Each structure stands twice: as C-alpha cells, then as structure tokens.
CSV table of C-alpha atoms and ligand atoms in Angstrom, one decimal:
chain,number,residue,atom,x,y,z
B,14,MET,CA,219.6,-9.4,186.3
B,15,ALA,CA,220.4,-7.8,182.9
B,16,ARG,CA,222.5,-4.7,183.1
B,17,THR,CA,223.7,-1.9,180.9
B,18,TRP,CA,227.4,-1.2,180.6
B,19,PHE,CA,229.8,1.4,179.2
B,20,ILE,CA,233.1,-0.2,178.3
B,21,THR,CA,236.2,1.3,176.7
B,22,GLY,CA,238.2,-0.7,174.2
B,23,VAL,CA,235.8,-3.5,173.4
B,24,ASN,CA,237.6,-4.8,170.3
B,25,SER,CA,240.5,-6.6,172.0
B,26,GLY,CA,241.6,-8.5,175.1
B,27,PHE,CA,239.7,-8.0,178.4
B,28,GLY,CA,237.3,-5.5,176.7
B,29,ARG,CA,236.3,-7.9,174.0
B,30,GLU,CA,236.1,-10.9,176.3
B,31,MET,CA,233.9,-8.9,178.7
B,32,THR,CA,231.7,-7.7,175.9
B,33,GLU,CA,231.2,-11.2,174.5
B,34,GLN,CA,230.3,-12.7,177.9
B,35,LEU,CA,227.9,-9.9,178.7
B,36,LEU,CA,226.1,-9.9,175.3
B,37,GLU,CA,225.7,-13.7,175.7
B,38,ARG,CA,224.0,-13.1,179.0
B,39,GLY,CA,221.6,-10.6,177.5
B,40,ASP,CA,223.2,-7.4,178.9
B,41,ARG,CA,223.4,-4.2,176.8
B,42,ILE,CA,226.7,-2.5,176.1
B,43,ALA,CA,227.8,0.9,174.9
B,44,GLY,CA,231.3,0.1,173.7
B,45,THR,CA,234.2,2.2,172.4
B,46,ILE,CA,236.7,1.3,169.7
B,47,ARG,CA,239.5,3.1,167.8
B,48,GLN,CA,239.3,1.2,164.6
B,49,VAL,CA,236.1,1.2,162.6
B,50,GLY,CA,235.1,-2.3,161.7
B,51,SER,CA,236.9,-4.0,164.6
B,52,VAL,CA,233.7,-5.5,166.1
B,53,THR,CA,231.4,-5.8,163.1
B,54,ASP,CA,230.9,-9.5,163.9
B,55,LEU,CA,229.4,-8.7,167.3
B,56,GLN,CA,227.3,-5.9,165.9
B,57,ALA,CA,225.8,-8.2,163.3
B,58,ARG,CA,225.1,-10.9,165.9
B,59,TYR,CA,223.7,-8.8,168.7
B,60,GLY,CA,222.1,-5.8,166.9
B,61,ASP,CA,220.6,-3.2,169.3
B,62,GLN,CA,222.1,-4.9,172.3
B,63,LEU,CA,225.5,-3.4,171.3
B,64,TRP,CA,226.0,0.3,170.6
B,65,ILE,CA,229.5,1.1,169.3
B,66,THR,CA,231.2,4.4,168.9
B,67,GLU,CA,234.7,5.6,168.1
B,68,LEU,CA,236.8,7.0,170.9
B,69,ASP,CA,240.5,7.8,171.5
B,70,LEU,CA,241.1,8.3,175.2
B,71,THR,CA,243.6,11.0,174.5
B,72,ASP,CA,240.7,13.3,173.3
B,73,THR,CA,239.1,14.7,176.4
B,74,ALA,CA,236.3,16.6,174.6
B,75,ALA,CA,235.4,13.4,172.7
B,76,ILE,CA,235.2,11.4,176.0
B,77,HIS,CA,232.6,13.7,177.4
B,78,THR,CA,230.6,13.7,174.1
B,79,VAL,CA,230.7,9.9,173.8
B,80,VAL,CA,229.7,9.3,177.5
B,81,ASP,CA,226.8,11.8,177.1
B,82,ARG,CA,225.6,10.0,173.9
B,83,ALA,CA,225.9,6.6,175.6
B,84,PHE,CA,223.6,7.7,178.5
B,85,ALA,CA,221.2,9.3,176.0
B,86,ARG,CA,221.1,6.1,174.0
B,87,PHE,CA,220.3,3.8,176.9
B,88,GLY,CA,218.7,6.1,179.4
B,89,THR,CA,220.5,4.4,182.3
B,90,ILE,CA,224.0,2.8,182.5
B,91,ASP,CA,224.6,0.6,185.5
B,92,VAL,CA,228.3,-0.1,185.1
B,93,VAL,CA,231.1,2.1,183.7
B,94,VAL,CA,234.3,0.1,182.8
B,95,ASN,CA,237.5,1.9,182.3
B,96,ASN,CA,239.3,-0.9,180.4
B,97,ALA,CA,241.3,0.6,177.5
B,98,GLY,CA,245.0,1.1,178.0
B,99,TYR,CA,248.4,-0.1,177.1
B,100,GLY,CA,251.9,-0.5,178.5
B,101,LEU,CA,254.9,1.7,177.8
B,102,PHE,CA,258.2,-0.1,178.7
B,103,GLY,CA,261.9,0.9,179.0
B,104,ALA,CA,264.0,2.8,181.4
B,105,ALA,CA,262.6,6.3,182.2
B,106,GLU,CA,265.6,7.8,180.4
B,107,GLU,CA,265.0,5.7,177.2
B,108,LEU,CA,261.5,7.1,176.7
B,109,THR,CA,260.6,10.2,174.6
B,110,ASP,CA,258.4,13.0,175.9
B,111,GLU,CA,255.8,12.1,173.4
B,112,GLN,CA,255.7,8.5,174.6
B,113,ILE,CA,255.4,9.6,178.2
B,114,ASN,CA,252.6,12.1,177.5
B,115,HIS,CA,250.7,9.6,175.4
B,116,GLN,CA,250.9,6.9,178.2
B,117,ILE,CA,249.7,9.3,180.8
B,118,ALA,CA,247.0,10.8,178.5
B,119,THR,CA,245.6,7.3,177.8
B,120,ASN,CA,245.8,5.3,181.0
B,121,LEU,CA,245.6,8.1,183.6
B,122,VAL,CA,243.9,11.2,182.2
B,123,GLY,CA,241.6,9.2,179.8
B,124,SER,CA,240.3,7.1,182.7
B,125,ILE,CA,239.9,10.1,184.9
B,126,GLN,CA,237.9,11.9,182.3
B,127,VAL,CA,235.6,8.9,181.6
B,128,VAL,CA,234.8,8.9,185.3
B,129,ARG,CA,234.2,12.7,185.4
B,130,ALA,CA,232.0,12.5,182.3
B,131,ALA,CA,229.9,9.6,183.8
B,132,LEU,CA,229.5,11.0,187.4
B,133,PRO,CA,226.7,13.6,186.6
B,134,HIS,CA,224.7,10.8,184.9
B,135,LEU,CA,225.3,8.3,187.7
B,136,ARG,CA,224.3,10.8,190.4
B,137,LYS,CA,221.2,11.8,188.4
B,138,GLN,CA,220.1,8.2,188.0
B,139,GLY,CA,220.6,7.5,191.7
B,140,GLY,CA,223.8,5.4,191.6
B,141,GLY,CA,225.9,3.0,189.7
B,142,ARG,CA,229.2,1.1,189.6
B,143,ILE,CA,232.6,2.0,188.3
B,144,ILE,CA,235.1,-0.7,187.3
B,145,GLN,CA,238.6,0.5,186.9
B,146,ILE,CA,240.9,-2.0,185.1
B,147,SER,CA,244.3,-1.3,186.7
B,148,SER,CA,247.1,-3.9,187.1
B,149,TYR,CA,249.1,-5.4,189.9
B,150,GLY,CA,251.5,-2.8,188.5
B,151,GLY,CA,249.2,-0.2,190.2
B,152,GLN,CA,250.5,-1.4,193.6
B,153,ALA,CA,253.8,-3.1,192.9
B,154,THR,CA,256.7,-2.1,190.5
B,155,HIS,CA,259.2,-3.6,188.1
B,156,PRO,CA,262.2,-1.7,186.7
B,157,GLY,CA,261.7,-0.8,183.1
B,158,ALA,CA,258.0,0.0,183.5
B,159,SER,CA,258.0,3.3,185.4
B,160,LEU,CA,255.6,5.2,183.2
B,161,TYR,CA,253.1,2.3,183.1
B,162,HIS,CA,253.3,2.2,186.9
B,163,ALA,CA,252.9,6.0,187.2
B,164,SER,CA,249.7,5.7,185.1
B,165,LYS,CA,248.3,2.8,187.1
B,166,TRP,CA,249.4,4.0,190.6
B,167,GLY,CA,247.9,7.4,189.6
B,168,ILE,CA,244.5,6.0,188.5
B,169,GLU,CA,244.3,3.9,191.7
B,170,GLY,CA,244.7,7.0,193.9
B,171,PHE,CA,242.1,8.9,191.8
B,172,ILE,CA,239.5,6.1,192.0
B,173,GLU,CA,240.0,5.4,195.7
B,174,SER,CA,239.5,9.1,196.5
B,175,VAL,CA,236.6,9.6,194.2
B,176,ALA,CA,234.9,6.5,195.6
B,177,LYS,CA,234.8,8.2,198.9
B,178,GLU,CA,233.4,11.4,197.4
B,179,VAL,CA,230.5,9.7,195.6
B,180,ALA,CA,229.6,7.0,198.2
B,181,PRO,CA,226.7,9.3,199.4
B,182,PHE,CA,225.3,9.1,195.9
B,183,ASN,CA,225.1,5.3,195.9
B,184,ILE,CA,228.0,5.1,193.4
B,185,GLU,CA,230.6,2.5,194.1
B,186,ALA,CA,234.0,1.7,192.5
B,187,THR,CA,236.1,-1.4,192.2
B,188,ILE,CA,239.8,-1.4,191.2
B,189,VAL,CA,240.8,-4.6,189.3
B,190,ALA,CA,244.4,-5.6,189.5
B,191,PRO,CA,245.0,-8.4,186.9
B,192,GLY,CA,248.3,-10.1,186.6
B,193,GLY,CA,249.7,-11.0,183.2
B,194,ALA,CA,246.9,-12.3,180.9
B,195,ARG,CA,247.0,-13.5,177.3
B,196,THR,CA,245.5,-10.5,175.5
B,197,ASN,CA,247.3,-8.3,172.9
B,198,PHE,CA,248.8,-6.3,175.8
B,199,ARG,CA,252.3,-7.8,175.4
B,200,SER,CA,252.2,-9.2,171.8
B,201,SER,CA,251.2,-6.1,169.9
B,202,SER,CA,249.9,-3.2,172.0
B,203,SER,CA,252.9,-2.5,174.2
B,204,VAL,CA,255.4,0.2,173.3
B,205,ILE,CA,259.1,-0.1,174.0
B,206,GLY,CA,261.5,2.8,174.3
B,207,ALA,CA,264.7,2.9,172.1
B,208,PRO,CA,267.4,1.0,174.1
B,209,MET,CA,270.3,3.0,175.5
B,210,ALA,CA,273.6,1.1,175.8
B,211,ALA,CA,274.0,2.4,179.4
B,212,TYR,CA,271.0,0.2,180.4
B,213,ASP,CA,272.2,-3.0,178.6
B,214,GLY,CA,272.0,-5.9,181.1
B,215,SER,CA,270.7,-3.7,183.9
B,216,PRO,CA,267.4,-4.3,185.8
B,217,ALA,CA,265.5,-1.9,183.5
B,218,SER,CA,266.5,-3.9,180.4
B,219,MET,CA,264.2,-6.7,181.8
B,220,THR,CA,261.2,-5.3,180.0
B,221,ARG,CA,262.8,-5.1,176.6
B,222,GLY,CA,261.7,-8.7,175.9
B,223,ILE,CA,258.1,-8.1,176.8
B,224,LYS,CA,256.9,-9.0,173.2
B,225,ASP,CA,258.7,-12.4,173.5
B,226,LEU,CA,255.9,-14.8,174.2
B,227,THR,CA,258.1,-17.9,174.7
B,228,ARG,CA,257.3,-17.4,178.4
B,229,PRO,CA,253.5,-16.6,178.1
B,230,SER,CA,251.5,-14.8,180.7
B,231,PRO,CA,249.8,-17.1,183.2
B,232,GLY,CA,246.4,-15.5,183.3
B,233,ASP,CA,243.2,-16.6,181.5
B,234,ALA,CA,241.4,-13.4,180.5
B,235,GLY,CA,238.1,-15.2,180.2
B,236,LYS,CA,238.3,-16.4,183.8
B,237,MET,CA,239.3,-13.0,185.0
B,238,VAL,CA,236.5,-11.3,183.2
B,239,ARG,CA,233.9,-13.8,184.6
B,240,ILE,CA,235.1,-12.8,188.2
B,241,ILE,CA,234.8,-9.1,187.4
B,242,ILE,CA,231.2,-9.6,186.0
B,243,GLU,CA,230.2,-11.7,189.1
B,244,SER,CA,231.5,-8.9,191.4
B,245,LEU,CA,228.5,-6.8,190.3
B,246,ASP,CA,226.3,-9.1,192.4
B,247,GLN,CA,228.4,-8.2,195.6
B,248,SER,CA,227.1,-5.5,197.9
B,249,PRO,CA,228.9,-3.5,199.0
B,250,ALA,CA,231.1,-3.6,195.9
B,251,PRO,CA,234.7,-5.0,196.6
B,252,SER,CA,237.0,-2.0,196.6
B,253,ARG,CA,239.8,-4.1,195.0
B,254,ILE,CA,240.0,-7.4,193.1
B,255,ALA,CA,243.4,-9.1,192.5
B,256,LEU,CA,243.5,-11.6,189.7
B,257,GLY,CA,246.2,-14.1,189.0
B,258,SER,CA,248.9,-15.9,191.0
B,259,ASP,CA,251.5,-13.3,189.9
B,260,ALA,CA,249.2,-10.4,191.0
B,261,TYR,CA,248.6,-12.0,194.4
B,262,ARG,CA,252.3,-12.7,194.9
B,263,MET,CA,253.6,-9.2,193.8
B,264,ILE,CA,250.9,-7.2,195.7
B,265,HIS,CA,251.4,-9.3,198.9
B,266,LYS,CA,255.2,-8.9,198.8
B,267,THR,CA,254.9,-5.2,198.1
B,268,LEU,CA,252.4,-4.4,200.8
B,269,SER,CA,254.1,-6.6,203.4
B,270,GLU,CA,257.5,-4.9,202.8
B,271,ARG,CA,255.9,-1.5,202.9
B,272,LEU,CA,254.1,-2.2,206.2
B,273,ALA,CA,257.2,-3.7,207.7
B,274,GLU,CA,259.3,-0.6,206.7
B,275,LEU,CA,256.6,1.7,208.1
B,276,GLU,CA,256.4,-0.1,211.4
B,277,ALA,CA,260.2,0.1,211.7
B,278,GLN,CA,259.9,3.9,211.3
B,279,LYS,CA,257.0,4.4,213.8
B,280,THR,CA,259.0,6.1,216.5
B,281,LEU,CA,260.7,8.4,213.9
B,282,ALA,CA,257.4,9.3,212.3
B,283,ILE,CA,255.8,10.3,215.5
B,284,SER,CA,258.8,12.2,216.7
B,285,THR,CA,258.1,15.1,214.3
B,286,ASP,CA,254.8,16.1,215.9
B,287,ILE,CA,254.7,19.4,217.8
B,288,PRO,CA,254.2,18.3,221.5
B,289,THR,CA,250.7,19.1,222.8
B,290,THR,CA,250.8,21.2,225.9
B,291,GLY,CA,248.4,21.2,228.9
R,323,NAP,N1,246.9,-8.3,179.6
R,323,NAP,C1,247.6,-8.1,180.7
R,323,NAP,O1,248.6,-8.8,181.0
R,323,NAP,C2,247.2,-7.0,181.6
R,323,NAP,C3,247.6,-7.1,182.9
R,323,NAP,C4,247.2,-6.1,183.8
R,323,NAP,C5,246.4,-5.0,183.4
R,323,NAP,N2,246.0,-5.0,182.0
R,323,NAP,C6,245.2,-3.8,181.6
R,323,NAP,O2,244.1,-4.3,181.0
R,323,NAP,C7,243.5,-3.3,180.1
R,323,NAP,C8,243.1,-3.9,178.8
R,323,NAP,O3,244.3,-4.3,178.1
R,323,NAP,P1,244.3,-5.8,177.4
R,323,NAP,O4,245.2,-6.7,178.2
R,323,NAP,O5,243.0,-6.2,177.1
R,323,NAP,O6,245.2,-5.4,176.1
R,323,NAP,P2,244.7,-5.3,174.6
R,323,NAP,O7,244.2,-6.6,174.1
R,323,NAP,O8,245.9,-4.6,173.9
R,323,NAP,O9,243.5,-4.2,174.6
R,323,NAP,C9,243.7,-2.9,174.9
R,323,NAP,C10,242.5,-2.1,174.4
R,323,NAP,O10,242.7,-0.7,174.8
R,323,NAP,C11,242.5,0.1,173.6
R,323,NAP,N3,243.3,1.3,173.7
R,323,NAP,C12,244.6,1.5,173.8
R,323,NAP,N4,245.0,2.8,173.8
R,323,NAP,C13,243.8,3.5,173.6
R,323,NAP,C14,243.5,4.9,173.4
R,323,NAP,N5,244.5,5.8,173.4
R,323,NAP,N6,242.2,5.2,173.2
R,323,NAP,C15,241.2,4.3,173.2
R,323,NAP,N7,241.5,3.0,173.3
R,323,NAP,C16,242.7,2.6,173.5
R,323,NAP,C17,242.9,-0.8,172.5
R,323,NAP,O11,242.4,-0.3,171.2
R,323,NAP,P3,243.2,-0.7,169.9
R,323,NAP,O12,242.9,-2.2,169.6
R,323,NAP,O13,242.7,0.2,168.9
R,323,NAP,O14,244.7,-0.5,170.1
R,323,NAP,C18,242.2,-2.1,172.9
R,323,NAP,O15,240.9,-2.1,172.6
R,323,NAP,C19,244.6,-2.2,180.1
R,323,NAP,O16,244.2,-1.1,180.9
R,323,NAP,C20,245.8,-2.9,180.6
R,323,NAP,O17,246.7,-1.9,181.3
R,323,NAP,C21,246.4,-5.9,181.2
C-alpha cells in the first residue's frame, strides 16, 4: 500500500536512506532539509512524488508552518517521522551553554514541536503513525554524552506519554532505538566540546574520539530503515524497535540492572506509604 510521509532531514543518513527506499516503492514524501540543493538528484528523478522544503528544527514557528503546508500539499499524511538530529559530545562541564541549548532545541524541542504541529491534522484525518528516531542512548548512557542522552531520554518520555493521549484518535507512535550506524552522525555531524585537562583520560574523554572511524559503527542504515518501513504493516504499531547488536546489548544491560536494583529496594519503597487504617 502506497503511503504519504513527512520526514525531517531527508538529505543525509537515515533520512536519505528512508526517502530513497520509499520513493522507489512509489510512496510520496514531504521532506525537510537545511541546505538548498542537497536533494536535487531525488527531486529530478521523482518529481511530484517528493515535496521538499527548508526547515531548521530550532525554529518552532517554522516547524508549524512547514507541517501545515505539508498537509495542505498532500491532503493526508500517513506517517510523520522525526528523524533529524545530531550528537553533542564531551563532559557536561566541557560544553558551552549555546551548545547545550542547541542540542536540546534540535533533538528534543524540535521533535516535540513537529509532533504538536502534526497532531491536529492526524486527529482530523482520523489517525496516523508517528515514528520517532531516538537511539539506544535514549535508554542507556555512556559518559561524555550527557546532553545527547538528555535529549533522547527526554523525547522518549514525551512520545510515550503522547502515544497514550492520542490512542483514542487512532494515532500510534513507535520509538526507534538504533545502535551505531554508518551515516554522517559520527563523521561530520557530531559536535565535540572543548576538552578540559581535568577530564583527560577519564571516562568522559571516551567520546572525544567519536569522529575517528578506524573502528566503524556496526550498523547498516539501509537494513535498519527497511525494518522501520516494514513496521508500518504491523498492527498495533510496535511501541519500540531496537536496531543493532550494540543497541540490543546496551538496552538489555541497562534495563536488567535497573530492574534488579528496583527489586532490591522493594521493601524500602513500600515502607514510605502512609498505613491505611480500618
Ligand atoms: N547514525 C547513528 O549511529 C545513530 C544512532 C542512533 C540514533 N541516530 C539518530 O538518527 C537520526 C538521524 O541521524 P543520522 O545518523 O542519519 O545522521 P546524519 O547523516 O548526520 O543526518 C542527520 C540529519 O539531521 C539534520 N539536522 C541536524 N540538525 C538539524 C536541525 N537543527 N534542523 C534540521 N535538521 C537538522 C541534518 O541536516 P544537515 O545535513 O543539514 O546537517 C541531516 O539531514 C538522529 O536523530 C540521530 O540522533 C543515529
């Protein structure tokens, strides 16, 4: 079944891969880019199937205008994909306020506002699907990535809650947690804070080498995207999809340790209730 999609960041990485696979199948896409001219090859090849507009996710007003225009252009949009984002790395102390604000504005607030802009349209048309590209870093953590984790843990909480709010309107959401994949995420998109000598050799310094690709990420972005696209045929929608051996390992370890710690505190947790009388 051909579908219509809204996807942020279609010029690179997962967004580009998804756009190419969907256009090849005959689906229609409203896609956003930051750099004019970054998908002219796809526009020339697919014509009206692909509608492209500029959008920087840090511009909340523009998000609402672009989403409204996309729905006006296609009438109905079946799937809204929050894909665009990047990683900010370095110890929390090493980052500037501007770097922190930009990371949160892009990955967290930007994704929140795309969903808020799309919901009135999705409700009006009787339903739809939201795909949130998060990361295994939305459930697990590494030192030296605290702001990236804050953005991804934050968006996962938002999406999980909103999914419960909009279930009565036939709107479903899936959080995708990829592991490392060979996109521009590490090579060029990531931002690294200015190193402080105090953190040299410490756990937080681990992420300083993120742009070093001598140990490449294990994930195949094309395979990951194919699984995301195929998830649209699942009903009900999967609430979460983990992709990659590293994602599976890290999420499993984190959840197992959290559950074990919670269980160990069960008596303590219950002990703070006010005793019921009578
Ligand atoms: N690759 C991985 O290892 C990995 C793992 C887990 C999760 N992810 C997530 O996957 C998503 C896509 O990343 P990717 O791996 O495909 O990396 P990518 O190749 O660097 O693509 C990132 C896309 O996001 C866009 N973008 C970044 N900041 C933006 C902003 N402020 N406003 C609008 N667009 C913006 C980029 O536009 P420009 O080209 O103009 O910069 C680009 O289109 C991200 O949310 C990332 O956190 C990636």
